[in-house]
Amino acid sequence: MPPLGDLWSLVPELWLAALGLLLLGVDLLVGQGAKRAVGWVGVGGLLLALLPTAGVAASLPGGARRIFFDTYAVDGFALFFKVLALLATALVILAAMDYFREAARRPEDFSRFEGEFYALLVFTGLGLVLMAASADLILLALSIELVSLTSYVLAGYLKGNPRSNEAGMKYFLFGAAASAVMFYGFSLLYGLTGSTSLYVIAQKVPRVPRPALMVSLALMLAGFGFKISMVPFHQWTPDVYEGAPTPVAAFLSVGSKGAGFAVLLRVVAVAIAPSGLDVVTLVAVLSAVSMFLGNLLALPQRNIKRMLAYSSISHAGFILIGVAAFGGPFGNTGLLVYLFAYMFFTLGAFFVAALIGAHLGSDEIPDYAGLSQRAPGLAFLMALFMLSLTGIPPTAGFFAKFYIFAAAIERSPALLWLVAAGVVNSVISLYYYVGVIRAMYLLPPVDPTPIRGPSALRAALWITGAATLLLGLYPQPLVVFARTASLLLP
């Protein structure tokens, strides 16, 4: 029987598991035309989950602890990603409720599965929370598979849409291959150290053969790279983002990526770093390649979802700058600040794409022509998200990039070339982000009929828009939150 304190630390996770089961029950009870009630219960439950999360944070005695035989970490780092996962899941459900209402009018109506969709999102959110806190290779593998299996289903959720089916199948095949390679890396690490605990592994890696450890790290990076859309494991991203329901694409771009970075950091910073391997150079090279390839492939895109997919690959490169700079006081904070800010402006951009796609039946950027006249508020928000993705002040994206560049400069003069690569890529990305703004504000509309957004999706949009602007103008609370979280990483 685990100590009561261990169970108390798991209240947020238990809450999420109970919420997912509750949603399945509510889905059985409500009628076909009232499935939105399941979504509202899900949003309320996720926001309420922030209360036990705050309670666990308040109970940390100025440090961190490990529970359940050192397999699960309860620290500020894990709590930070719990908050991120809860907010992202709640916002995606909020946006998805109106997406389903529009879907009910299409030939490939899938709205009768709406309740299960929300439950699957909550179970995926639970998997993200478990990933961020896992301190044991076995628990880590199980939590990754929980996220993977639910994500495969969500990506192929539009059963009558061949593109969605293709997205689900491709995501499954690439994901299965990446998981197999990653688990082989786990098994090698276990064979070298005789333990599955990251903290025991950290004590033993200085004495293991370097070549074997490097092979193990390379195999694990393949799995982590798949989760964060890092080059060269990014091939699935454009096709899956384009074919999956837009709220699911938004969720994958933020939730899955955030948890992937949490796992990457916990394994590299906790278990591998004591070996003395030069991980920084490897991560820096992968960062630069991801930035350049993602941006260059985004330039010719005319489909907004494919453009955002390649943008997601380039942003994985930017966030990897923070991984390379991790270890210094500025670097630890900068990485978390970037991930939190990235959640809002990326979700916002996908939500606009979901609304326009549902209204026009098209995801092509030229169809955004004259949006400023048809929906001024929507055009303003999309322009704000595009500027934030570029890193233009006074948005959250500018502050996030500033912080992560400063972290790299502080970490080592040897990373100056990586900062220069980041600045060059910010300039390159300006071309395709501004292309969307140009279409909305400078091109005449083909159809002048006003576009009105539905209430729940509009609320999600204004929340993400307000956060994008406020975090750029007054980032201090986020910096304090991130600094506290990073200091508690054991």
PDB file of C-alpha atoms in Angstrom, residues 139-428:
ATOM      1  CA  LEU A 139       6.259   4.073 -16.913  1.00  0.00           C
ATOM      2  CA  LEU A 140       7.592   6.402 -19.586  1.00  0.00           C
ATOM      3  CA  ALA A 141       6.976   3.811 -22.304  1.00  0.00           C
ATOM      4  CA  LEU A 142       3.428   3.142 -21.054  1.00  0.00           C
ATOM      5  CA  SER A 143       2.511   6.840 -20.908  1.00  0.00           C
ATOM      6  CA  ILE A 144       3.941   7.462 -24.382  1.00  0.00           C
ATOM      7  CA  GLU A 145       1.862   4.606 -25.749  1.00  0.00           C
ATOM      8  CA  LEU A 146      -1.281   5.942 -24.046  1.00  0.00           C
ATOM      9  CA  VAL A 147      -0.773   9.275 -25.815  1.00  0.00           C
ATOM     10  CA  SER A 148       0.146   7.603 -29.098  1.00  0.00           C
ATOM     11  CA  LEU A 149      -2.839   5.225 -29.280  1.00  0.00           C
ATOM     12  CA  THR A 150      -5.418   7.914 -28.505  1.00  0.00           C
ATOM     13  CA  SER A 151      -3.718  10.335 -30.909  1.00  0.00           C
ATOM     14  CA  TYR A 152      -3.871   7.814 -33.770  1.00  0.00           C
ATOM     15  CA  VAL A 153      -7.627   7.515 -33.274  1.00  0.00           C
ATOM     16  CA  LEU A 154      -8.114  11.287 -33.036  1.00  0.00           C
ATOM     17  CA  ALA A 155      -6.100  11.940 -36.219  1.00  0.00           C
ATOM     18  CA  GLY A 156      -8.311   9.561 -38.212  1.00  0.00           C
ATOM     19  CA  TYR A 157     -11.560  10.637 -36.557  1.00  0.00           C
ATOM     20  CA  LEU A 158     -13.321  11.807 -39.754  1.00  0.00           C
ATOM     21  CA  LYS A 159     -14.292   8.302 -40.842  1.00  0.00           C
ATOM     22  CA  GLY A 160     -15.957   9.438 -44.056  1.00  0.00           C
ATOM     23  CA  ASN A 161     -13.013  11.585 -45.101  1.00  0.00           C
ATOM     24  CA  PRO A 162     -10.231   9.752 -47.003  1.00  0.00           C
ATOM     25  CA  ARG A 163      -7.651  12.378 -46.008  1.00  0.00           C
ATOM     26  CA  SER A 164      -8.407  11.860 -42.346  1.00  0.00           C
ATOM     27  CA  ASN A 165      -8.159   8.085 -42.783  1.00  0.00           C
ATOM     28  CA  GLU A 166      -4.817   8.553 -44.528  1.00  0.00           C
ATOM     29  CA  ALA A 167      -3.639  10.856 -41.724  1.00  0.00           C
ATOM     30  CA  GLY A 168      -4.585   8.310 -39.064  1.00  0.00           C
ATOM     31  CA  MET A 169      -2.908   5.453 -40.938  1.00  0.00           C
ATOM     32  CA  LYS A 170       0.308   7.409 -41.620  1.00  0.00           C
ATOM     33  CA  TYR A 171       0.479   8.634 -38.046  1.00  0.00           C
ATOM     34  CA  PHE A 172       0.036   5.069 -36.805  1.00  0.00           C
ATOM     35  CA  LEU A 173       2.697   3.579 -39.095  1.00  0.00           C
ATOM     36  CA  PHE A 174       5.300   6.304 -38.447  1.00  0.00           C
ATOM     37  CA  GLY A 175       4.468   6.285 -34.732  1.00  0.00           C
ATOM     38  CA  ALA A 176       4.769   2.514 -34.417  1.00  0.00           C
ATOM     39  CA  ALA A 177       8.175   2.564 -36.110  1.00  0.00           C
ATOM     40  CA  ALA A 178       9.385   5.472 -33.935  1.00  0.00           C
ATOM     41  CA  SER A 179       8.153   3.746 -30.759  1.00  0.00           C
ATOM     42  CA  ALA A 180       9.884   0.486 -31.697  1.00  0.00           C
ATOM     43  CA  VAL A 181      13.198   2.270 -32.241  1.00  0.00           C
ATOM     44  CA  MET A 182      12.823   4.284 -29.038  1.00  0.00           C
ATOM     45  CA  PHE A 183      12.009   1.219 -26.944  1.00  0.00           C
ATOM     46  CA  TYR A 184      15.080  -0.502 -28.332  1.00  0.00           C
ATOM     47  CA  GLY A 185      17.054   2.501 -27.059  1.00  0.00           C
ATOM     48  CA  PHE A 186      15.382   2.069 -23.665  1.00  0.00           C
ATOM     49  CA  SER A 187      16.332  -1.610 -23.578  1.00  0.00           C
ATOM     50  CA  LEU A 188      19.953  -0.803 -24.434  1.00  0.00           C
ATOM     51  CA  LEU A 189      20.079   1.758 -21.635  1.00  0.00           C
ATOM     52  CA  TYR A 190      18.620  -0.792 -19.239  1.00  0.00           C
ATOM     53  CA  GLY A 191      21.156  -3.385 -20.376  1.00  0.00           C
ATOM     54  CA  LEU A 192      24.024  -0.936 -19.803  1.00  0.00           C
ATOM     55  CA  THR A 193      22.947   0.232 -16.356  1.00  0.00           C
ATOM     56  CA  GLY A 194      20.784  -2.578 -14.968  1.00  0.00           C
ATOM     57  CA  SER A 195      18.028  -0.186 -13.943  1.00  0.00           C
ATOM     58  CA  THR A 196      14.943   1.470 -15.402  1.00  0.00           C
ATOM     59  CA  SER A 197      14.988   4.390 -12.948  1.00  0.00           C
ATOM     60  CA  LEU A 198      16.325   7.589 -14.525  1.00  0.00           C
ATOM     61  CA  TYR A 199      17.980   8.544 -11.230  1.00  0.00           C
ATOM     62  CA  VAL A 200      19.788   5.221 -10.814  1.00  0.00           C
ATOM     63  CA  ILE A 201      20.788   5.372 -14.480  1.00  0.00           C
ATOM     64  CA  ALA A 202      22.238   8.861 -13.854  1.00  0.00           C
ATOM     65  CA  GLN A 203      24.554   7.352 -11.200  1.00  0.00           C
ATOM     66  CA  LYS A 204      25.776   4.556 -13.478  1.00  0.00           C
ATOM     67  CA  VAL A 205      26.136   6.170 -16.924  1.00  0.00           C
ATOM     68  CA  PRO A 206      29.629   7.633 -16.206  1.00  0.00           C
ATOM     69  CA  ARG A 207      30.933   4.035 -16.084  1.00  0.00           C
ATOM     70  CA  VAL A 208      29.240   2.555 -19.163  1.00  0.00           C
ATOM     71  CA  PRO A 209      30.944   2.264 -22.597  1.00  0.00           C
ATOM     72  CA  ARG A 210      30.514   5.527 -24.528  1.00  0.00           C
ATOM     73  CA  PRO A 211      29.779   4.006 -27.983  1.00  0.00           C
ATOM     74  CA  ALA A 212      26.935   1.873 -26.626  1.00  0.00           C
ATOM     75  CA  LEU A 213      25.514   4.831 -24.709  1.00  0.00           C
ATOM     76  CA  MET A 214      25.631   6.975 -27.850  1.00  0.00           C
ATOM     77  CA  VAL A 215      23.724   4.313 -29.805  1.00  0.00           C
ATOM     78  CA  SER A 216      21.107   4.156 -27.059  1.00  0.00           C
ATOM     79  CA  LEU A 217      20.760   7.957 -27.027  1.00  0.00           C
ATOM     80  CA  ALA A 218      20.439   8.114 -30.816  1.00  0.00           C
ATOM     81  CA  LEU A 219      17.652   5.501 -30.774  1.00  0.00           C
ATOM     82  CA  MET A 220      15.788   7.319 -28.014  1.00  0.00           C
ATOM     83  CA  LEU A 221      16.138  10.630 -29.845  1.00  0.00           C
ATOM     84  CA  ALA A 222      14.345   9.059 -32.815  1.00  0.00           C
ATOM     85  CA  GLY A 223      11.267   8.507 -30.654  1.00  0.00           C
ATOM     86  CA  PHE A 224      11.431  11.874 -28.943  1.00  0.00           C
ATOM     87  CA  GLY A 225      12.091  13.570 -32.294  1.00  0.00           C
ATOM     88  CA  PHE A 226       8.926  12.022 -33.700  1.00  0.00           C
ATOM     89  CA  LYS A 227       6.860  13.487 -30.861  1.00  0.00           C
ATOM     90  CA  ILE A 228       8.271  17.009 -31.276  1.00  0.00           C
ATOM     91  CA  SER A 229       8.391  16.965 -35.131  1.00  0.00           C
ATOM     92  CA  MET A 230      12.164  17.325 -35.186  1.00  0.00           C
ATOM     93  CA  VAL A 231      14.084  16.806 -38.442  1.00  0.00           C
ATOM     94  CA  PRO A 232      14.683  14.078 -39.685  1.00  0.00           C
ATOM     95  CA  PHE A 233      11.671  12.520 -37.927  1.00  0.00           C
ATOM     96  CA  HIS A 234       9.182  15.127 -39.162  1.00  0.00           C
ATOM     97  CA  GLN A 235       7.825  13.460 -42.320  1.00  0.00           C
ATOM     98  CA  TRP A 236       4.447  12.616 -40.798  1.00  0.00           C
ATOM     99  CA  THR A 237       3.659  16.165 -39.698  1.00  0.00           C
ATOM    100  CA  PRO A 238       2.308  17.905 -42.859  1.00  0.00           C
ATOM    101  CA  ASP A 239       0.100  15.017 -44.013  1.00  0.00           C
ATOM    102  CA  VAL A 240      -1.308  14.323 -40.540  1.00  0.00           C
ATOM    103  CA  TYR A 241      -1.966  17.998 -39.779  1.00  0.00           C
ATOM    104  CA  GLU A 242      -3.698  18.455 -43.145  1.00  0.00           C
ATOM    105  CA  GLY A 243      -5.912  15.369 -42.890  1.00  0.00           C
ATOM    106  CA  ALA A 244      -6.741  15.358 -39.176  1.00  0.00           C
ATOM    107  CA  PRO A 245      -9.643  17.427 -37.778  1.00  0.00           C
ATOM    108  CA  THR A 246      -8.236  20.936 -37.264  1.00  0.00           C
ATOM    109  CA  PRO A 247      -8.703  20.915 -33.440  1.00  0.00           C
ATOM    110  CA  VAL A 248      -6.756  17.638 -33.332  1.00  0.00           C
ATOM    111  CA  ALA A 249      -3.950  19.174 -35.417  1.00  0.00           C
ATOM    112  CA  ALA A 250      -3.875  22.068 -32.932  1.00  0.00           C
ATOM    113  CA  PHE A 251      -3.710  19.645 -30.018  1.00  0.00           C
ATOM    114  CA  LEU A 252      -0.881  17.631 -31.580  1.00  0.00           C
ATOM    115  CA  SER A 253       1.102  20.788 -32.342  1.00  0.00           C
ATOM    116  CA  VAL A 254       0.969  21.952 -28.726  1.00  0.00           C
ATOM    117  CA  GLY A 255       0.148  19.121 -26.307  1.00  0.00           C
ATOM    118  CA  SER A 256       2.112  16.297 -27.884  1.00  0.00           C
ATOM    119  CA  LYS A 257       5.050  18.591 -28.638  1.00  0.00           C
ATOM    120  CA  GLY A 258       5.142  20.003 -25.093  1.00  0.00           C
ATOM    121  CA  ALA A 259       5.101  16.555 -23.480  1.00  0.00           C
ATOM    122  CA  GLY A 260       7.731  15.369 -25.970  1.00  0.00           C
ATOM    123  CA  PHE A 261      10.071  18.167 -24.912  1.00  0.00           C
ATOM    124  CA  ALA A 262       9.381  17.392 -21.243  1.00  0.00           C
ATOM    125  CA  VAL A 263      10.410  13.764 -21.766  1.00  0.00           C
ATOM    126  CA  LEU A 264      13.443  14.727 -23.852  1.00  0.00           C
ATOM    127  CA  LEU A 265      14.637  17.113 -21.157  1.00  0.00           C
ATOM    128  CA  ARG A 266      14.044  14.723 -18.273  1.00  0.00           C
ATOM    129  CA  VAL A 267      15.935  11.881 -19.986  1.00  0.00           C
ATOM    130  CA  VAL A 268      18.801  14.010 -21.324  1.00  0.00           C
ATOM    131  CA  ALA A 269      19.226  16.399 -18.372  1.00  0.00           C
ATOM    132  CA  VAL A 270      18.673  13.837 -15.615  1.00  0.00           C
ATOM    133  CA  ALA A 271      19.845  10.471 -16.947  1.00  0.00           C
ATOM    134  CA  ILE A 272      22.344  11.140 -19.775  1.00  0.00           C
ATOM    135  CA  ALA A 273      24.050  14.402 -18.753  1.00  0.00           C
ATOM    136  CA  PRO A 274      26.173  12.839 -15.940  1.00  0.00           C
ATOM    137  CA  SER A 275      27.891  10.652 -18.573  1.00  0.00           C
ATOM    138  CA  GLY A 276      29.722  13.679 -19.979  1.00  0.00           C
ATOM    139  CA  LEU A 277      28.535  13.081 -23.558  1.00  0.00           C
ATOM    140  CA  ASP A 278      28.521  16.234 -25.683  1.00  0.00           C
ATOM    141  CA  VAL A 279      24.762  16.377 -26.107  1.00  0.00           C
ATOM    142  CA  VAL A 280      24.762  20.153 -26.645  1.00  0.00           C
ATOM    143  CA  THR A 281      26.478  20.021 -30.035  1.00  0.00           C
ATOM    144  CA  LEU A 282      24.156  17.276 -31.280  1.00  0.00           C
ATOM    145  CA  VAL A 283      21.033  19.150 -30.152  1.00  0.00           C
ATOM    146  CA  ALA A 284      22.313  22.432 -31.619  1.00  0.00           C
ATOM    147  CA  VAL A 285      22.846  20.845 -35.040  1.00  0.00           C
ATOM    148  CA  LEU A 286      19.381  19.242 -34.976  1.00  0.00           C
ATOM    149  CA  SER A 287      17.925  22.607 -33.953  1.00  0.00           C
ATOM    150  CA  ALA A 288      19.490  24.454 -36.886  1.00  0.00           C
ATOM    151  CA  VAL A 289      18.479  21.788 -39.419  1.00  0.00           C
ATOM    152  CA  SER A 290      14.892  21.758 -38.118  1.00  0.00           C
ATOM    153  CA  MET A 291      14.624  25.544 -38.341  1.00  0.00           C
ATOM    154  CA  PHE A 292      15.985  25.789 -41.880  1.00  0.00           C
ATOM    155  CA  LEU A 293      14.145  22.793 -43.331  1.00  0.00           C
ATOM    156  CA  GLY A 294      10.815  23.694 -41.707  1.00  0.00           C
ATOM    157  CA  ASN A 295      10.957  27.290 -42.897  1.00  0.00           C
ATOM    158  CA  LEU A 296      12.157  26.567 -46.417  1.00  0.00           C
ATOM    159  CA  LEU A 297       9.442  23.949 -46.959  1.00  0.00           C
ATOM    160  CA  ALA A 298       6.794  26.305 -45.528  1.00  0.00           C
ATOM    161  CA  LEU A 299       7.577  29.011 -48.120  1.00  0.00           C
ATOM    162  CA  PRO A 300       5.676  27.497 -51.091  1.00  0.00           C
ATOM    163  CA  GLN A 301       2.684  26.195 -49.105  1.00  0.00           C
ATOM    164  CA  ARG A 302      -0.785  27.419 -50.071  1.00  0.00           C
ATOM    165  CA  ASN A 303      -2.719  25.282 -47.598  1.00  0.00           C
ATOM    166  CA  ILE A 304      -2.865  26.939 -44.165  1.00  0.00           C
ATOM    167  CA  LYS A 305      -2.721  23.641 -42.250  1.00  0.00           C
ATOM    168  CA  ARG A 306       0.335  22.426 -44.175  1.00  0.00           C
ATOM    169  CA  MET A 307       1.967  25.823 -43.701  1.00  0.00           C
ATOM    170  CA  LEU A 308       1.335  25.634 -39.940  1.00  0.00           C
ATOM    171  CA  ALA A 309       2.693  22.070 -39.945  1.00  0.00           C
ATOM    172  CA  TYR A 310       6.008  23.159 -41.453  1.00  0.00           C
ATOM    173  CA  SER A 311       5.961  26.167 -39.127  1.00  0.00           C
ATOM    174  CA  SER A 312       5.605  23.680 -36.251  1.00  0.00           C
ATOM    175  CA  ILE A 313       8.756  21.891 -37.453  1.00  0.00           C
ATOM    176  CA  SER A 314      10.712  25.153 -37.530  1.00  0.00           C
ATOM    177  CA  HIS A 315       9.451  26.067 -34.058  1.00  0.00           C
ATOM    178  CA  ALA A 316      10.649  22.680 -32.811  1.00  0.00           C
ATOM    179  CA  GLY A 317      14.065  23.902 -33.950  1.00  0.00           C
ATOM    180  CA  PHE A 318      13.651  27.145 -32.018  1.00  0.00           C
ATOM    181  CA  ILE A 319      12.628  25.274 -28.868  1.00  0.00           C
ATOM    182  CA  LEU A 320      15.649  22.986 -29.286  1.00  0.00           C
ATOM    183  CA  ILE A 321      17.815  26.100 -28.830  1.00  0.00           C
ATOM    184  CA  GLY A 322      16.412  26.113 -25.300  1.00  0.00           C
ATOM    185  CA  VAL A 323      17.316  22.437 -24.885  1.00  0.00           C
ATOM    186  CA  ALA A 324      20.888  23.178 -25.996  1.00  0.00           C
ATOM    187  CA  ALA A 325      21.006  26.105 -23.547  1.00  0.00           C
ATOM    188  CA  PHE A 326      19.406  24.128 -20.726  1.00  0.00           C
ATOM    189  CA  GLY A 327      21.456  24.105 -17.542  1.00  0.00           C
ATOM    190  CA  GLY A 328      21.912  27.802 -16.941  1.00  0.00           C
ATOM    191  CA  PRO A 329      19.398  29.876 -14.916  1.00  0.00           C
ATOM    192  CA  PHE A 330      18.345  31.804 -18.015  1.00  0.00           C
ATOM    193  CA  GLY A 331      18.165  28.712 -20.219  1.00  0.00           C
ATOM    194  CA  ASN A 332      15.900  26.700 -17.960  1.00  0.00           C
ATOM    195  CA  THR A 333      13.431  29.558 -17.708  1.00  0.00           C
ATOM    196  CA  GLY A 334      13.635  30.453 -21.392  1.00  0.00           C
ATOM    197  CA  LEU A 335      12.634  27.000 -22.578  1.00  0.00           C
ATOM    198  CA  LEU A 336       9.549  26.854 -20.364  1.00  0.00           C
ATOM    199  CA  VAL A 337       8.572  30.427 -21.248  1.00  0.00           C
ATOM    200  CA  TYR A 338       8.765  29.579 -24.950  1.00  0.00           C
ATOM    201  CA  LEU A 339       6.634  26.434 -24.616  1.00  0.00           C
ATOM    202  CA  PHE A 340       3.932  28.204 -22.602  1.00  0.00           C
ATOM    203  CA  ALA A 341       3.713  31.210 -24.935  1.00  0.00           C
ATOM    204  CA  TYR A 342       3.864  28.964 -28.005  1.00  0.00           C
ATOM    205  CA  MET A 343       0.749  27.137 -26.770  1.00  0.00           C
ATOM    206  CA  PHE A 344      -1.459  30.231 -27.037  1.00  0.00           C
ATOM    207  CA  PHE A 345      -0.474  31.700 -30.395  1.00  0.00           C
ATOM    208  CA  THR A 346      -0.250  28.315 -32.117  1.00  0.00           C
ATOM    209  CA  LEU A 347      -3.634  27.187 -30.818  1.00  0.00           C
ATOM    210  CA  GLY A 348      -5.072  30.555 -31.853  1.00  0.00           C
ATOM    211  CA  ALA A 349      -3.786  30.224 -35.424  1.00  0.00           C
ATOM    212  CA  PHE A 350      -5.254  26.718 -35.726  1.00  0.00           C
ATOM    213  CA  PHE A 351      -8.583  27.863 -34.263  1.00  0.00           C
ATOM    214  CA  VAL A 352      -8.899  30.587 -36.899  1.00  0.00           C
ATOM    215  CA  ALA A 353      -8.052  27.999 -39.550  1.00  0.00           C
ATOM    216  CA  ALA A 354     -10.754  25.710 -38.093  1.00  0.00           C
ATOM    217  CA  LEU A 355     -13.366  28.463 -38.205  1.00  0.00           C
ATOM    218  CA  ILE A 356     -12.526  29.588 -41.733  1.00  0.00           C
ATOM    219  CA  GLY A 357     -12.236  26.000 -42.955  1.00  0.00           C
ATOM    220  CA  ALA A 358     -15.656  25.128 -41.515  1.00  0.00           C
ATOM    221  CA  HIS A 359     -17.268  28.233 -43.013  1.00  0.00           C
ATOM    222  CA  LEU A 360     -15.661  28.206 -46.470  1.00  0.00           C
ATOM    223  CA  GLY A 361     -14.982  24.496 -46.818  1.00  0.00           C
ATOM    224  CA  SER A 362     -11.413  25.349 -47.794  1.00  0.00           C
ATOM    225  CA  ASP A 363      -8.032  25.578 -46.068  1.00  0.00           C
ATOM    226  CA  GLU A 364      -6.328  27.394 -48.962  1.00  0.00           C
ATOM    227  CA  ILE A 365      -4.605  30.662 -48.032  1.00  0.00           C
ATOM    228  CA  PRO A 366      -5.849  32.529 -51.173  1.00  0.00           C
ATOM    229  CA  ASP A 367      -9.409  31.957 -49.890  1.00  0.00           C
ATOM    230  CA  TYR A 368      -8.533  34.222 -46.940  1.00  0.00           C
ATOM    231  CA  ALA A 369      -8.693  37.169 -49.380  1.00  0.00           C
ATOM    232  CA  GLY A 370     -10.644  40.097 -47.951  1.00  0.00           C
ATOM    233  CA  LEU A 371     -11.148  38.475 -44.555  1.00  0.00           C
ATOM    234  CA  SER A 372     -10.546  41.881 -42.920  1.00  0.00           C
ATOM    235  CA  GLN A 373     -13.798  43.082 -44.535  1.00  0.00           C
ATOM    236  CA  ARG A 374     -15.828  39.940 -43.889  1.00  0.00           C
ATOM    237  CA  ALA A 375     -14.685  39.354 -40.296  1.00  0.00           C
ATOM    238  CA  PRO A 376     -12.525  42.245 -38.943  1.00  0.00           C
ATOM    239  CA  GLY A 377     -12.080  40.728 -35.471  1.00  0.00           C
ATOM    240  CA  LEU A 378     -11.076  37.361 -36.878  1.00  0.00           C
ATOM    241  CA  ALA A 379      -8.592  38.959 -39.292  1.00  0.00           C
ATOM    242  CA  PHE A 380      -7.064  40.988 -36.458  1.00  0.00           C
ATOM    243  CA  LEU A 381      -6.572  37.871 -34.327  1.00  0.00           C
ATOM    244  CA  MET A 382      -5.064  35.891 -37.211  1.00  0.00           C
ATOM    245  CA  ALA A 383      -2.675  38.779 -37.943  1.00  0.00           C
ATOM    246  CA  LEU A 384      -1.719  38.856 -34.255  1.00  0.00           C
ATOM    247  CA  PHE A 385      -0.986  35.113 -34.252  1.00  0.00           C
ATOM    248  CA  MET A 386       1.050  35.353 -37.466  1.00  0.00           C
ATOM    249  CA  LEU A 387       3.137  38.225 -36.044  1.00  0.00           C
ATOM    250  CA  SER A 388       3.659  36.270 -32.824  1.00  0.00           C
ATOM    251  CA  LEU A 389       4.768  33.177 -34.734  1.00  0.00           C
ATOM    252  CA  THR A 390       7.295  35.386 -36.531  1.00  0.00           C
ATOM    253  CA  GLY A 391       8.482  36.981 -33.294  1.00  0.00           C
ATOM    254  CA  ILE A 392       7.389  40.584 -33.889  1.00  0.00           C
ATOM    255  CA  PRO A 393       6.891  42.799 -30.764  1.00  0.00           C
ATOM    256  CA  PRO A 394       4.828  43.307 -28.670  1.00  0.00           C
ATOM    257  CA  THR A 395       3.574  39.731 -28.919  1.00  0.00           C
ATOM    258  CA  ALA A 396       4.327  36.660 -26.790  1.00  0.00           C
ATOM    259  CA  GLY A 397       6.336  35.201 -29.675  1.00  0.00           C
ATOM    260  CA  PHE A 398       8.803  38.101 -29.582  1.00  0.00           C
ATOM    261  CA  PHE A 399       9.374  37.718 -25.872  1.00  0.00           C
ATOM    262  CA  ALA A 400       9.719  33.925 -26.152  1.00  0.00           C
ATOM    263  CA  LYS A 401      12.347  34.190 -28.901  1.00  0.00           C
ATOM    264  CA  PHE A 402      14.186  36.975 -27.074  1.00  0.00           C
ATOM    265  CA  TYR A 403      14.385  34.856 -23.937  1.00  0.00           C
ATOM    266  CA  ILE A 404      15.555  31.731 -25.706  1.00  0.00           C
ATOM    267  CA  PHE A 405      18.228  33.591 -27.708  1.00  0.00           C
ATOM    268  CA  ALA A 406      19.455  35.246 -24.510  1.00  0.00           C
ATOM    269  CA  ALA A 407      19.622  31.817 -22.861  1.00  0.00           C
ATOM    270  CA  ALA A 408      21.846  30.463 -25.641  1.00  0.00           C
ATOM    271  CA  ILE A 409      24.161  33.498 -25.464  1.00  0.00           C
ATOM    272  CA  GLU A 410      24.415  33.134 -21.693  1.00  0.00           C
ATOM    273  CA  ARG A 411      25.063  29.374 -21.891  1.00  0.00           C
ATOM    274  CA  SER A 412      28.131  29.491 -24.140  1.00  0.00           C
ATOM    275  CA  PRO A 413      29.794  31.682 -26.804  1.00  0.00           C
ATOM    276  CA  ALA A 414      29.929  28.470 -28.880  1.00  0.00           C
ATOM    277  CA  LEU A 415      26.154  28.771 -29.368  1.00  0.00           C
ATOM    278  CA  LEU A 416      26.329  32.210 -30.999  1.00  0.00           C
ATOM    279  CA  TRP A 417      26.122  30.621 -34.455  1.00  0.00           C
ATOM    280  CA  LEU A 418      22.861  28.948 -33.402  1.00  0.00           C
ATOM    281  CA  VAL A 419      21.425  32.304 -32.299  1.00  0.00           C
ATOM    282  CA  ALA A 420      22.427  33.770 -35.680  1.00  0.00           C
ATOM    283  CA  ALA A 421      20.677  30.848 -37.406  1.00  0.00           C
ATOM    284  CA  GLY A 422      17.572  31.551 -35.333  1.00  0.00           C
ATOM    285  CA  VAL A 423      17.553  35.231 -36.334  1.00  0.00           C
ATOM    286  CA  VAL A 424      17.980  34.341 -40.017  1.00  0.00           C
ATOM    287  CA  ASN A 425      15.112  31.867 -39.798  1.00  0.00           C
ATOM    288  CA  SER A 426      12.864  34.428 -38.123  1.00  0.00           C
ATOM    289  CA  VAL A 427      13.432  36.657 -41.159  1.00  0.00           C
ATOM    290  CA  ILE A 428      12.700  33.791 -43.569  1.00  0.00           C
TER     291      ILE A 428
END
